[in-house]
Amino acid sequence: MRGRGNGGGGEGEGAPATVVTPSAEFPPLDRAELGALRSIGEQWQVPSDGPPPAPNRLPLDPTLERTRAEPAPGRFGRLAPIAMFRAGEPGELVATEPANAPSTRAGQALFRCRRALFGPPLTSAAVFYERMRKLVALPVLSSDLLSSVAYGPEAMLAVLVLAGSTALGLSLPLAAVLAVLMVAVGLSYRQTVVAYPHGAGSYVVARENLGVRPGLLAAAGLMVDYVLTVAVSVAAGVHAVTSALPGLARYTVPLGLLTIAVLLAGNLRGVRAAGNLFVWPTYAFVFALLAVLLVGYLRAGARGFEPVPPPAVPAAEGLGLLLVLRAFASGAVSMTGIEAVSNAVPVFRPPEWRNARTTLSWMIGMLVALFVGLTVLIHLNGLVPTPENTLLSQLARATFPTGPWYALVQAATALILLLAANTAFNGFPRLLFFMARAGHAPRRFLHMGDRLAFSNGLVALAVTAGAAFLAFRGRTEGLIPLYAVGVFLAFTLSQAGMVVHWRRRRSRGWRRRAAINLLGAVLSGVVLVTAAITKFTEGAFLVVVAVPLLVLTSLAIHRHYRRLHRSLALHAPPDGRRPAPPAAVAPLPGAAEPGAPAEAQELPQQVQHLVVVPVARLNRASLRALAYAASLRQPTLAVHIAPEDPEADRFREQWEAWGDHVRLETIVSPYRTAIGPLAHYLEALRISRPDVLLTVVVPEVVVRRPWHRLLHSRAEHRLRRALRALPGVVVTSLPVHLAD
Amino acid sequence: MRGRGNGGGGEGEGAPATVVTPSAEFPPLDRAELGALRSIGEQWQVPSDGPPPAPNRLPLDPTLERTRAEPAPGRFGRLAPIAMFRAGEPGELVATEPANAPSTRAGQALFRCRRALFGPPLTSAAVFYERMRKLVALPVLSSDLLSSVAYGPEAMLAVLVLAGSTALGLSLPLAAVLAVLMVAVGLSYRQTVVAYPHGAGSYVVARENLGVRPGLLAAAGLMVDYVLTVAVSVAAGVHAVTSALPGLARYTVPLGLLTIAVLLAGNLRGVRAAGNLFVWPTYAFVFALLAVLLVGYLRAGARGFEPVPPPAVPAAEGLGLLLVLRAFASGAVSMTGIEAVSNAVPVFRPPEWRNARTTLSWMIGMLVALFVGLTVLIHLNGLVPTPENTLLSQLARATFPTGPWYALVQAATALILLLAANTAFNGFPRLLFFMARAGHAPRRFLHMGDRLAFSNGLVALAVTAGAAFLAFRGRTEGLIPLYAVGVFLAFTLSQAGMVVHWRRRRSRGWRRRAAINLLGAVLSGVVLVTAAITKFTEGAFLVVVAVPLLVLTSLAIHRHYRRLHRSLALHAPPDGRRPAPPAAVAPLPGAAEPGAPAEAQELPQQVQHLVVVPVARLNRASLRALAYAASLRQPTLAVHIAPEDPEADRFREQWEAWGDHVRLETIVSPYRTAIGPLAHYLEALRISRPDVLLTVVVPEVVVRRPWHRLLHSRAEHRLRRALRALPGVVVTSLPVHLAD
């Protein structure tokens, strides 16, 4: 069941499945392919044309004669290309940093901009894994989870208030139920930490225990989760700012998009090294909230814990079970981020699993305390959600009517939300990396950019999150209904996978462990179904549609890579197939019986050449193409396409004046097209001898300015496109650079 | 001074300068180039590697064995490719119509659509020149000229009325001055007809007599003129329709764009054969206007030619000289189209010049009669321009208050304006053809589409005219100020050219002829300057800017083509240069002293090869590339780019397992980029031996569905782009088609 479609071998051979390496793009060959490679190599024969085996003697020094004194000046950049390489081990050159610069002028300008923005490139050797103490790990890993209390209680109350202000009292029992859910899911994840000491997210757990499709389902849920984490956190963060500074409210959308862009830029630059900087927003947020709770409860105690009656809000909907369930599902978004620790076990100091588990317990405890404490305090103060001012902002204002404390609470809230959005920028590209390694996502997500960041994944996340933010005009309450479905889908599959895990192992106490995970899975599943149904029309349908589409896309990608892998996998050539001719003669026409079809030729002695040179008119470009073709000393055919007979005759006269050195075939195209008849003629040639490999030599005029391209028919380009579909037709473009 | 930049030879050798041929894209070689070709051919030597001269014996039959009974089935279309060609003269195949179909599926669908819309392709043999009788030529050639009276008088009055309704009376003296101008310019053009019996537009006359730059200036004026003819005629035609049917007024813009699209489609289809169909709108228009004049003057006579006082319109501006000149310049647009006959002399029956001159005289006579007649009648009826209702429509309504006559006048007006717009679709592509043949316009305008129409020119005209129409929201009075400048620029240069023409010839009576043309030139020049100054702020500045820009663009295009031609022109190889080695041995490394730089190698014996195969990993694609390279039996070097040292070592092990058949060089790219270091490495190799031609063999995975492209890094594509700037680096792409 393990994915094998990554084009070159199984994943995770040797390296643990959760380790990220820059070589992942180059998977090693497996044993069978290595054997095939050997046997292909043994049959390899080059028909050499004289005493010295010419192909192995090179006309120049490929090691670039690194001892040479004076490197010649180059045309790209200030450094000569020869100086861009230094000698490595024997037979090895090492590219220096300037060698990464692109060669076109526009590309170089872009390259310089990017470097100024994101810093100089980092070598592969700079990959490092920082181990974290609990006191550092706790804030870094919990920012996503704890920041959710900034919008979770509000999301719940915003639903309840639809049934009028009297329904707000239901928030207390709902908070109790959610607290139970948090503890249950938390206990469940504690076990994942123990079972996967190398760390494992929902995708890995579900794939390993439930199979590929559930794994992809979990991955799709996670992808949606990451995108919405960015969108919701940024929306809530901007809302925290605009609650304090209402003048900024009309810039919500540009502010949010700017924030996402800054997060993207920071992550492209690679901000992991700044880990310790990330510690204080979480602590600041927690202390700020604790201060709010402390002062708030003191004030409430001073009036005997008598709830302030909320302002009368008319009921927009009846108070039914559906509404209560909707409120419950909205409140459950406070649990997003609970899985962070289980992904990141290896970053803890040893014993990793124990430290991770302790951290997780602390996080759950804080979450329950903050969530319940805030919900009750909001109730006691009789606060009601309003679009302009977040509940947390109202609460902070009620608690600290004067002094700088209110502003500090809002600032800490905005900062932790920013940090929470940033965790998605860590998780999303890693998820895509693992999916890509298994062949379920485009392989470009395997590539580490020059700052050792998965640039493609980062950009993909920023673009989709920005689109979601823009689509909902940055309204947190619009995004919340989409949020719960993806999160709890991943939770459910992850916990269900753990149940299977324990059942398979049957280690000591497995029944108890399985029971805990089963409880977690069932509770998560209930929330998932509740959220999907009650929020369907409010936007959850988008996720309900997107998740299966993502899974189908992943499967289609996997199918394509599997087919690619099958097409490109090495097989030993069957012994009977076209034994290599012992004599070193070029195969003669007529004498050779049809051999392997052109695209199956993997040994030099199998390749049967015909070089075709399309010639529109005789000039230096076409003569160079003819000379190039003839110098290959393979059978050569020139083809001229004429729009009418007189032109064809005139051309043939010129051809004879030249000396008729190459066999010429003329095609009269009375409809004045050139590319179509030429492509069809080449196909006709190919059909008449499928074992002959056609090499089409086309001169390509290279212009220096982009607008000059408009002045050329770009026949080379069009011919290449027309010939692409034809198997066994090789296109060789001979550049012609214009003299000034 | 004659343009020689068309990449292959002088224009107009043999064929007269004004004849359009499909072979224009393939100009013949001139004498010097033919000599160079011969001497290159004499030095041509292919170092053959055995007794039989292999390159001239082909492994297949290039004539496609047309006698074979059963053609194999092909993958494009229903017809097998072999059946798409029939044998022509010896060594010649003729492509049948299906061979023009593109090979991609999307291309085929488009091809079928286009065929349904524009008809089946026409062979080059279908070019024909229809000779016209005077009675047919008159309406076809005069539609542009005569249709101008539908908007000319109105344009003049629309300016005068700005000074209040009392100023309208000035239209009578202005009409008299314009009548004199028409006769003078008409006499002037009568002489062009005589002097250029093959026909010559302003561009040709100005270029031949005044030089290239004045010619281009005239061409730029004409281009603007053609574009505005379409825009103004369509705008006035739509206005004629909406005057009769006011309900359609709000669809002015879509109606006009639709009309332009229909004109484009008709011309792409090739409507020239329908010539006789074009006769009756002009006659209908002329008869309708004569009827209006007759009945109108009868009615006016009945009340003793007493002018009806116009409704009082308050003056918006003072009545100054500037206003009068503006009105004069606006009225002068009635003369657009006067040059049509001089372009088209060869379409007349012999004696062409006499028939053409007679036709021109008739046209001038009718123009003067209609223009003056209408202006006076409008004055007598006291009509004032309004935005909703054209003056002609008001006049027709006043003349024929009842009955179907009013509708007929409007219909005839709309039709002749449509025909006038159509004449621009004939003239514009021909102008661009002649400019392209001289190297002053992109060469794609030389290409006749499969319906024998200059499709590129037609599309260019429709797009620019549509843009102009859209920019002015289809308002005739907005477009008029732009119109006069381009027209009179071309008139002035053409007449001035004629003056020089007569001065050079000094044939009998040249002084009188020169004087007539001088008068025409001076009068046209006065109108040009008047129009440019008085209408500058109303839109003429657009033309004043566009014309020099067009000239500069033409000159830049010509410079580029001249450089191209210089780069590609054939030169005999200097005798001393690297004499061909007599023995048929491949040049050995070290032994060969550096020869000609790679891009100067035009003889097979000069070409020094090094084949480079970039290998990312070992699979069937890369082994095929290696086998292809080795089978060429040239020195070969494989290059592997590794992201880190361990990967490089692992790859080398695999390479040795394969048998190390090709020299391998590894480049460690610690910043994980591949294209940049590879390109720089190849450049470094090239710098170390500029005489070695590097052929880079890259496998290219061909996917069947466009979205699959997203799943590939398209390294082949990116490498090709990176290497394009490097001289002497040939890129060979080996297609790899996925199984099933």
PDB file of N, CA, C and O in Angstrom, chain A residues 23 41 47 59 62 93 100 449 560-561 609 620 628 631 633 644-645 661 666 668 673 681 689 695 711-712 720, chain B residues 23 41 47 59 62 93 100 560-561 568 609 628 631 633 644 661 666 668 672-673 681 689 695 711-712 720:
ATOM      1  N   SER A  23      18.215  15.832  -0.542  1.00  0.00           N
ATOM      2  CA  SER A  23      18.407  14.824  -1.591  1.00  0.00           C
ATOM      3  C   SER A  23      17.130  14.091  -1.936  1.00  0.00           C
ATOM      4  O   SER A  23      17.159  13.202  -2.777  1.00  0.00           O
ATOM      5  N   GLY A  41      24.361  -2.137 -18.956  1.00  0.00           N
ATOM      6  CA  GLY A  41      25.740  -1.701 -19.127  1.00  0.00           C
ATOM      7  C   GLY A  41      26.595  -2.746 -19.814  1.00  0.00           C
ATOM      8  O   GLY A  41      27.461  -2.423 -20.626  1.00  0.00           O
ATOM      9  N   PRO A  47      29.774   1.424 -31.787  1.00  0.00           N
ATOM     10  CA  PRO A  47      30.527   1.071 -32.993  1.00  0.00           C
ATOM     11  C   PRO A  47      31.556   2.164 -33.247  1.00  0.00           C
ATOM     12  O   PRO A  47      31.215   3.248 -33.712  1.00  0.00           O
ATOM     13  N   PRO A  59      37.688  16.726 -26.521  1.00  0.00           N
ATOM     14  CA  PRO A  59      38.508  17.805 -27.102  1.00  0.00           C
ATOM     15  C   PRO A  59      38.828  18.897 -26.096  1.00  0.00           C
ATOM     16  O   PRO A  59      39.488  19.865 -26.431  1.00  0.00           O
ATOM     17  N   PRO A  62      37.186  18.654 -19.064  1.00  0.00           N
ATOM     18  CA  PRO A  62      35.933  18.906 -18.336  1.00  0.00           C
ATOM     19  C   PRO A  62      36.153  19.364 -16.903  1.00  0.00           C
ATOM     20  O   PRO A  62      35.237  19.876 -16.277  1.00  0.00           O
ATOM     21  N   LEU A  93      33.248  18.900  -9.376  1.00  0.00           N
ATOM     22  CA  LEU A  93      33.386  20.338  -9.246  1.00  0.00           C
ATOM     23  C   LEU A  93      32.315  20.812  -8.279  1.00  0.00           C
ATOM     24  O   LEU A  93      31.249  20.231  -8.200  1.00  0.00           O
ATOM     25  N   ASN A 100      24.689  30.256  -9.366  1.00  0.00           N
ATOM     26  CA  ASN A 100      23.247  30.080  -9.321  1.00  0.00           C
ATOM     27  C   ASN A 100      22.501  31.171 -10.048  1.00  0.00           C
ATOM     28  O   ASN A 100      21.319  31.024 -10.319  1.00  0.00           O
ATOM     29  N   GLY A 449      14.277  25.490  -1.609  1.00  0.00           N
ATOM     30  CA  GLY A 449      14.774  26.700  -2.253  1.00  0.00           C
ATOM     31  C   GLY A 449      16.164  27.044  -1.772  1.00  0.00           C
ATOM     32  O   GLY A 449      16.742  26.354  -0.923  1.00  0.00           O
ATOM     33  N   HIS A 560      -0.372   9.410 -12.287  1.00  0.00           N
ATOM     34  CA  HIS A 560       0.534   9.914 -13.314  1.00  0.00           C
ATOM     35  C   HIS A 560       1.976   9.577 -12.981  1.00  0.00           C
ATOM     36  O   HIS A 560       2.728   9.090 -13.822  1.00  0.00           O
ATOM     37  N   TYR A 561       2.374   9.797 -11.736  1.00  0.00           N
ATOM     38  CA  TYR A 561       3.766   9.504 -11.370  1.00  0.00           C
ATOM     39  C   TYR A 561       4.051   8.018 -11.463  1.00  0.00           C
ATOM     40  O   TYR A 561       5.165   7.605 -11.795  1.00  0.00           O
ATOM     41  N   HIS A 609      19.945   6.141 -37.299  1.00  0.00           N
ATOM     42  CA  HIS A 609      19.693   7.575 -37.461  1.00  0.00           C
ATOM     43  C   HIS A 609      19.205   7.946 -38.851  1.00  0.00           C
ATOM     44  O   HIS A 609      19.615   7.340 -39.847  1.00  0.00           O
ATOM     45  N   ARG A 620      23.192  31.566 -44.336  1.00  0.00           N
ATOM     46  CA  ARG A 620      24.202  30.999 -43.449  1.00  0.00           C
ATOM     47  C   ARG A 620      23.588  30.084 -42.407  1.00  0.00           C
ATOM     48  O   ARG A 620      24.180  29.073 -42.026  1.00  0.00           O
ATOM     49  N   TYR A 628      26.226  21.011 -39.872  1.00  0.00           N
ATOM     50  CA  TYR A 628      26.112  20.310 -38.589  1.00  0.00           C
ATOM     51  C   TYR A 628      25.619  18.893 -38.823  1.00  0.00           C
ATOM     52  O   TYR A 628      26.186  17.918 -38.322  1.00  0.00           O
ATOM     53  N   SER A 631      28.201  16.738 -40.526  1.00  0.00           N
ATOM     54  CA  SER A 631      29.354  16.411 -39.694  1.00  0.00           C
ATOM     55  C   SER A 631      29.043  15.272 -38.733  1.00  0.00           C
ATOM     56  O   SER A 631      29.951  14.677 -38.170  1.00  0.00           O
ATOM     57  N   ARG A 633      27.857  12.613 -39.686  1.00  0.00           N
ATOM     58  CA  ARG A 633      28.138  11.436 -40.530  1.00  0.00           C
ATOM     59  C   ARG A 633      27.056  10.374 -40.376  1.00  0.00           C
ATOM     60  O   ARG A 633      27.341   9.202 -40.179  1.00  0.00           O
ATOM     61  N   GLU A 644       4.735  27.291 -54.140  1.00  0.00           N
ATOM     62  CA  GLU A 644       4.244  27.044 -55.501  1.00  0.00           C
ATOM     63  C   GLU A 644       5.390  26.486 -56.334  1.00  0.00           C
ATOM     64  O   GLU A 644       6.561  26.610 -55.988  1.00  0.00           O
ATOM     65  N   ASP A 645       5.026  25.881 -57.461  1.00  0.00           N
ATOM     66  CA  ASP A 645       6.009  25.185 -58.279  1.00  0.00           C
ATOM     67  C   ASP A 645       7.190  26.040 -58.729  1.00  0.00           C
ATOM     68  O   ASP A 645       8.335  25.607 -58.610  1.00  0.00           O
ATOM     69  N   HIS A 661      25.039  18.530 -52.168  1.00  0.00           N
ATOM     70  CA  HIS A 661      25.792  17.630 -51.298  1.00  0.00           C
ATOM     71  C   HIS A 661      24.902  16.740 -50.466  1.00  0.00           C
ATOM     72  O   HIS A 661      25.358  15.755 -49.908  1.00  0.00           O
ATOM     73  N   THR A 666      11.650  17.946 -52.068  1.00  0.00           N
ATOM     74  CA  THR A 666      10.844  19.166 -52.064  1.00  0.00           C
ATOM     75  C   THR A 666       9.389  18.802 -51.828  1.00  0.00           C
ATOM     76  O   THR A 666       8.893  17.846 -52.407  1.00  0.00           O
ATOM     77  N   VAL A 668       5.782  20.589 -52.188  1.00  0.00           N
ATOM     78  CA  VAL A 668       5.020  21.768 -52.576  1.00  0.00           C
ATOM     79  C   VAL A 668       3.792  21.841 -51.680  1.00  0.00           C
ATOM     80  O   VAL A 668       3.039  20.880 -51.575  1.00  0.00           O
ATOM     81  N   THR A 673       1.098  26.688 -46.105  1.00  0.00           N
ATOM     82  CA  THR A 673       1.513  26.400 -44.742  1.00  0.00           C
ATOM     83  C   THR A 673       2.810  25.594 -44.818  1.00  0.00           C
ATOM     84  O   THR A 673       3.064  24.896 -45.802  1.00  0.00           O
ATOM     85  N   TYR A 681       4.819  15.029 -43.005  1.00  0.00           N
ATOM     86  CA  TYR A 681       5.817  14.306 -43.791  1.00  0.00           C
ATOM     87  C   TYR A 681       6.743  13.509 -42.880  1.00  0.00           C
ATOM     88  O   TYR A 681       7.025  12.332 -43.130  1.00  0.00           O
ATOM     89  N   ARG A 689       9.314   3.527 -41.446  1.00  0.00           N
ATOM     90  CA  ARG A 689      10.390   2.812 -40.739  1.00  0.00           C
ATOM     91  C   ARG A 689      10.385   3.233 -39.269  1.00  0.00           C
ATOM     92  O   ARG A 689      11.135   4.122 -38.856  1.00  0.00           O
ATOM     93  N   THR A 695      16.203  12.787 -36.484  1.00  0.00           N
ATOM     94  CA  THR A 695      16.712  13.967 -35.786  1.00  0.00           C
ATOM     95  C   THR A 695      16.509  15.156 -36.706  1.00  0.00           C
ATOM     96  O   THR A 695      17.082  15.203 -37.794  1.00  0.00           O
ATOM     97  N   LEU A 711       9.126  39.941 -34.953  1.00  0.00           N
ATOM     98  CA  LEU A 711       9.543  40.104 -36.340  1.00  0.00           C
ATOM     99  C   LEU A 711       9.942  38.776 -36.972  1.00  0.00           C
ATOM    100  O   LEU A 711      10.326  38.738 -38.127  1.00  0.00           O
ATOM    101  N   HIS A 712       9.864  37.702 -36.196  1.00  0.00           N
ATOM    102  CA  HIS A 712      10.251  36.406 -36.727  1.00  0.00           C
ATOM    103  C   HIS A 712       9.067  35.455 -36.652  1.00  0.00           C
ATOM    104  O   HIS A 712       8.223  35.567 -35.769  1.00  0.00           O
ATOM    105  N   ARG A 720       8.740  22.643 -33.240  1.00  0.00           N
ATOM    106  CA  ARG A 720       8.966  21.828 -32.064  1.00  0.00           C
ATOM    107  C   ARG A 720       7.633  21.429 -31.425  1.00  0.00           C
ATOM    108  O   ARG A 720       7.421  20.287 -31.045  1.00  0.00           O
TER     109      ARG A 720
ATOM    110  N   SER B  23       5.020  33.842 -53.261  1.00  0.00           N
ATOM    111  CA  SER B  23       6.426  33.488 -53.063  1.00  0.00           C
ATOM    112  C   SER B  23       7.226  34.612 -52.459  1.00  0.00           C
ATOM    113  O   SER B  23       8.437  34.469 -52.283  1.00  0.00           O
ATOM    114  N   GLY B  41      30.029  25.478 -51.614  1.00  0.00           N
ATOM    115  CA  GLY B  41      29.751  24.106 -52.034  1.00  0.00           C
ATOM    116  C   GLY B  41      31.008  23.384 -52.484  1.00  0.00           C
ATOM    117  O   GLY B  41      31.187  22.193 -52.228  1.00  0.00           O
ATOM    118  N   PRO B  47      33.955  14.047 -43.833  1.00  0.00           N
ATOM    119  CA  PRO B  47      34.901  12.970 -43.547  1.00  0.00           C
ATOM    120  C   PRO B  47      34.122  11.669 -43.416  1.00  0.00           C
ATOM    121  O   PRO B  47      33.468  11.423 -42.409  1.00  0.00           O
ATOM    122  N   PRO B  59      18.244   5.341 -44.910  1.00  0.00           N
ATOM    123  CA  PRO B  59      17.642   4.088 -44.448  1.00  0.00           C
ATOM    124  C   PRO B  59      16.172   3.960 -44.842  1.00  0.00           C
ATOM    125  O   PRO B  59      15.555   2.952 -44.525  1.00  0.00           O
ATOM    126  N   PRO B  62      12.590   8.601 -49.077  1.00  0.00           N
ATOM    127  CA  PRO B  62      11.983   9.912 -48.808  1.00  0.00           C
ATOM    128  C   PRO B  62      10.833  10.237 -49.742  1.00  0.00           C
ATOM    129  O   PRO B  62      10.068  11.164 -49.476  1.00  0.00           O
ATOM    130  N   LEU B  93       7.191  16.239 -53.746  1.00  0.00           N
ATOM    131  CA  LEU B  93       5.900  15.770 -53.256  1.00  0.00           C
ATOM    132  C   LEU B  93       4.985  16.970 -53.146  1.00  0.00           C
ATOM    133  O   LEU B  93       5.440  18.077 -52.902  1.00  0.00           O
ATOM    134  N   ASN B 100      -2.436  20.139 -44.027  1.00  0.00           N
ATOM    135  CA  ASN B 100      -2.311  21.439 -43.359  1.00  0.00           C
ATOM    136  C   ASN B 100      -2.835  21.418 -41.942  1.00  0.00           C
ATOM    137  O   ASN B 100      -2.587  22.338 -41.180  1.00  0.00           O
ATOM    138  N   HIS B 560      16.680  45.982 -37.773  1.00  0.00           N
ATOM    139  CA  HIS B 560      16.790  44.611 -37.300  1.00  0.00           C
ATOM    140  C   HIS B 560      16.901  43.640 -38.474  1.00  0.00           C
ATOM    141  O   HIS B 560      17.759  42.763 -38.490  1.00  0.00           O
ATOM    142  N   TYR B 561      16.049  43.814 -39.473  1.00  0.00           N
ATOM    143  CA  TYR B 561      16.101  42.900 -40.610  1.00  0.00           C
ATOM    144  C   TYR B 561      17.416  43.044 -41.375  1.00  0.00           C
ATOM    145  O   TYR B 561      17.947  42.080 -41.916  1.00  0.00           O
ATOM    146  N   LEU B 568      23.078  36.619 -41.917  1.00  0.00           N
ATOM    147  CA  LEU B 568      22.757  35.371 -42.603  1.00  0.00           C
ATOM    148  C   LEU B 568      23.222  35.347 -44.050  1.00  0.00           C
ATOM    149  O   LEU B 568      23.132  34.317 -44.704  1.00  0.00           O
ATOM    150  N   HIS B 609      32.912  18.494 -32.485  1.00  0.00           N
ATOM    151  CA  HIS B 609      31.798  18.213 -31.589  1.00  0.00           C
ATOM    152  C   HIS B 609      32.238  17.880 -30.172  1.00  0.00           C
ATOM    153  O   HIS B 609      33.272  17.257 -29.960  1.00  0.00           O
ATOM    154  N   TYR B 628      21.774   7.701 -27.309  1.00  0.00           N
ATOM    155  CA  TYR B 628      21.683   8.579 -28.479  1.00  0.00           C
ATOM    156  C   TYR B 628      23.008   9.299 -28.686  1.00  0.00           C
ATOM    157  O   TYR B 628      23.563   9.338 -29.780  1.00  0.00           O
ATOM    158  N   SER B 631      25.743   6.984 -29.829  1.00  0.00           N
ATOM    159  CA  SER B 631      25.579   6.478 -31.185  1.00  0.00           C
ATOM    160  C   SER B 631      26.018   7.496 -32.230  1.00  0.00           C
ATOM    161  O   SER B 631      26.213   7.162 -33.379  1.00  0.00           O
ATOM    162  N   ARG B 633      28.781   8.842 -32.106  1.00  0.00           N
ATOM    163  CA  ARG B 633      30.214   8.571 -32.183  1.00  0.00           C
ATOM    164  C   ARG B 633      31.036   9.855 -32.207  1.00  0.00           C
ATOM    165  O   ARG B 633      31.922  10.033 -33.029  1.00  0.00           O
ATOM    166  N   GLU B 644      24.167  17.548  -2.762  1.00  0.00           N
ATOM    167  CA  GLU B 644      25.122  17.429  -1.649  1.00  0.00           C
ATOM    168  C   GLU B 644      26.050  16.251  -1.912  1.00  0.00           C
ATOM    169  O   GLU B 644      25.754  15.384  -2.734  1.00  0.00           O
ATOM    170  N   HIS B 661      30.510   3.864 -19.032  1.00  0.00           N
ATOM    171  CA  HIS B 661      30.788   3.886 -20.462  1.00  0.00           C
ATOM    172  C   HIS B 661      31.078   5.281 -20.985  1.00  0.00           C
ATOM    173  O   HIS B 661      31.628   5.427 -22.075  1.00  0.00           O
ATOM    174  N   THR B 666      30.924  15.374 -12.176  1.00  0.00           N
ATOM    175  CA  THR B 666      29.890  15.706 -11.200  1.00  0.00           C
ATOM    176  C   THR B 666      30.056  17.143 -10.750  1.00  0.00           C
ATOM    177  O   THR B 666      31.174  17.593 -10.517  1.00  0.00           O
ATOM    178  N   VAL B 668      28.743  19.512  -7.764  1.00  0.00           N
ATOM    179  CA  VAL B 668      27.965  19.637  -6.537  1.00  0.00           C
ATOM    180  C   VAL B 668      27.418  21.058  -6.480  1.00  0.00           C
ATOM    181  O   VAL B 668      28.171  22.024  -6.605  1.00  0.00           O
ATOM    182  N   ARG B 672      21.426  23.790  -4.285  1.00  0.00           N
ATOM    183  CA  ARG B 672      20.316  22.981  -4.779  1.00  0.00           C
ATOM    184  C   ARG B 672      19.720  23.461  -6.086  1.00  0.00           C
ATOM    185  O   ARG B 672      18.661  23.023  -6.469  1.00  0.00           O
ATOM    186  N   THR B 673      20.345  24.411  -6.788  1.00  0.00           N
ATOM    187  CA  THR B 673      19.848  24.763  -8.110  1.00  0.00           C
ATOM    188  C   THR B 673      20.558  23.876  -9.122  1.00  0.00           C
ATOM    189  O   THR B 673      21.675  23.414  -8.882  1.00  0.00           O
ATOM    190  N   TYR B 681      28.460  26.089 -16.296  1.00  0.00           N
ATOM    191  CA  TYR B 681      29.494  25.097 -16.594  1.00  0.00           C
ATOM    192  C   TYR B 681      29.686  24.972 -18.100  1.00  0.00           C
ATOM    193  O   TYR B 681      30.814  24.951 -18.604  1.00  0.00           O
ATOM    194  N   ARG B 689      37.303  26.342 -25.013  1.00  0.00           N
ATOM    195  CA  ARG B 689      37.550  25.971 -26.420  1.00  0.00           C
ATOM    196  C   ARG B 689      36.416  26.515 -27.279  1.00  0.00           C
ATOM    197  O   ARG B 689      35.448  25.815 -27.584  1.00  0.00           O
ATOM    198  N   THR B 695      26.873  20.069 -28.056  1.00  0.00           N
ATOM    199  CA  THR B 695      25.506  19.619 -28.293  1.00  0.00           C
ATOM    200  C   THR B 695      24.992  19.027 -26.990  1.00  0.00           C
ATOM    201  O   THR B 695      25.543  18.038 -26.501  1.00  0.00           O
ATOM    202  N   LEU B 711       3.160  18.814 -13.002  1.00  0.00           N
ATOM    203  CA  LEU B 711       3.785  17.790 -12.163  1.00  0.00           C
ATOM    204  C   LEU B 711       5.240  17.561 -12.535  1.00  0.00           C
ATOM    205  O   LEU B 711       5.898  16.721 -11.947  1.00  0.00           O
ATOM    206  N   HIS B 712       5.714  18.287 -13.535  1.00  0.00           N
ATOM    207  CA  HIS B 712       7.102  18.104 -13.955  1.00  0.00           C
ATOM    208  C   HIS B 712       7.847  19.406 -13.810  1.00  0.00           C
ATOM    209  O   HIS B 712       7.263  20.480 -13.920  1.00  0.00           O
ATOM    210  N   ARG B 720      16.778  24.983 -21.875  1.00  0.00           N
ATOM    211  CA  ARG B 720      16.839  25.568 -23.211  1.00  0.00           C
ATOM    212  C   ARG B 720      16.824  27.091 -23.121  1.00  0.00           C
ATOM    213  O   ARG B 720      17.584  27.778 -23.800  1.00  0.00           O
TER     214      ARG B 720
END
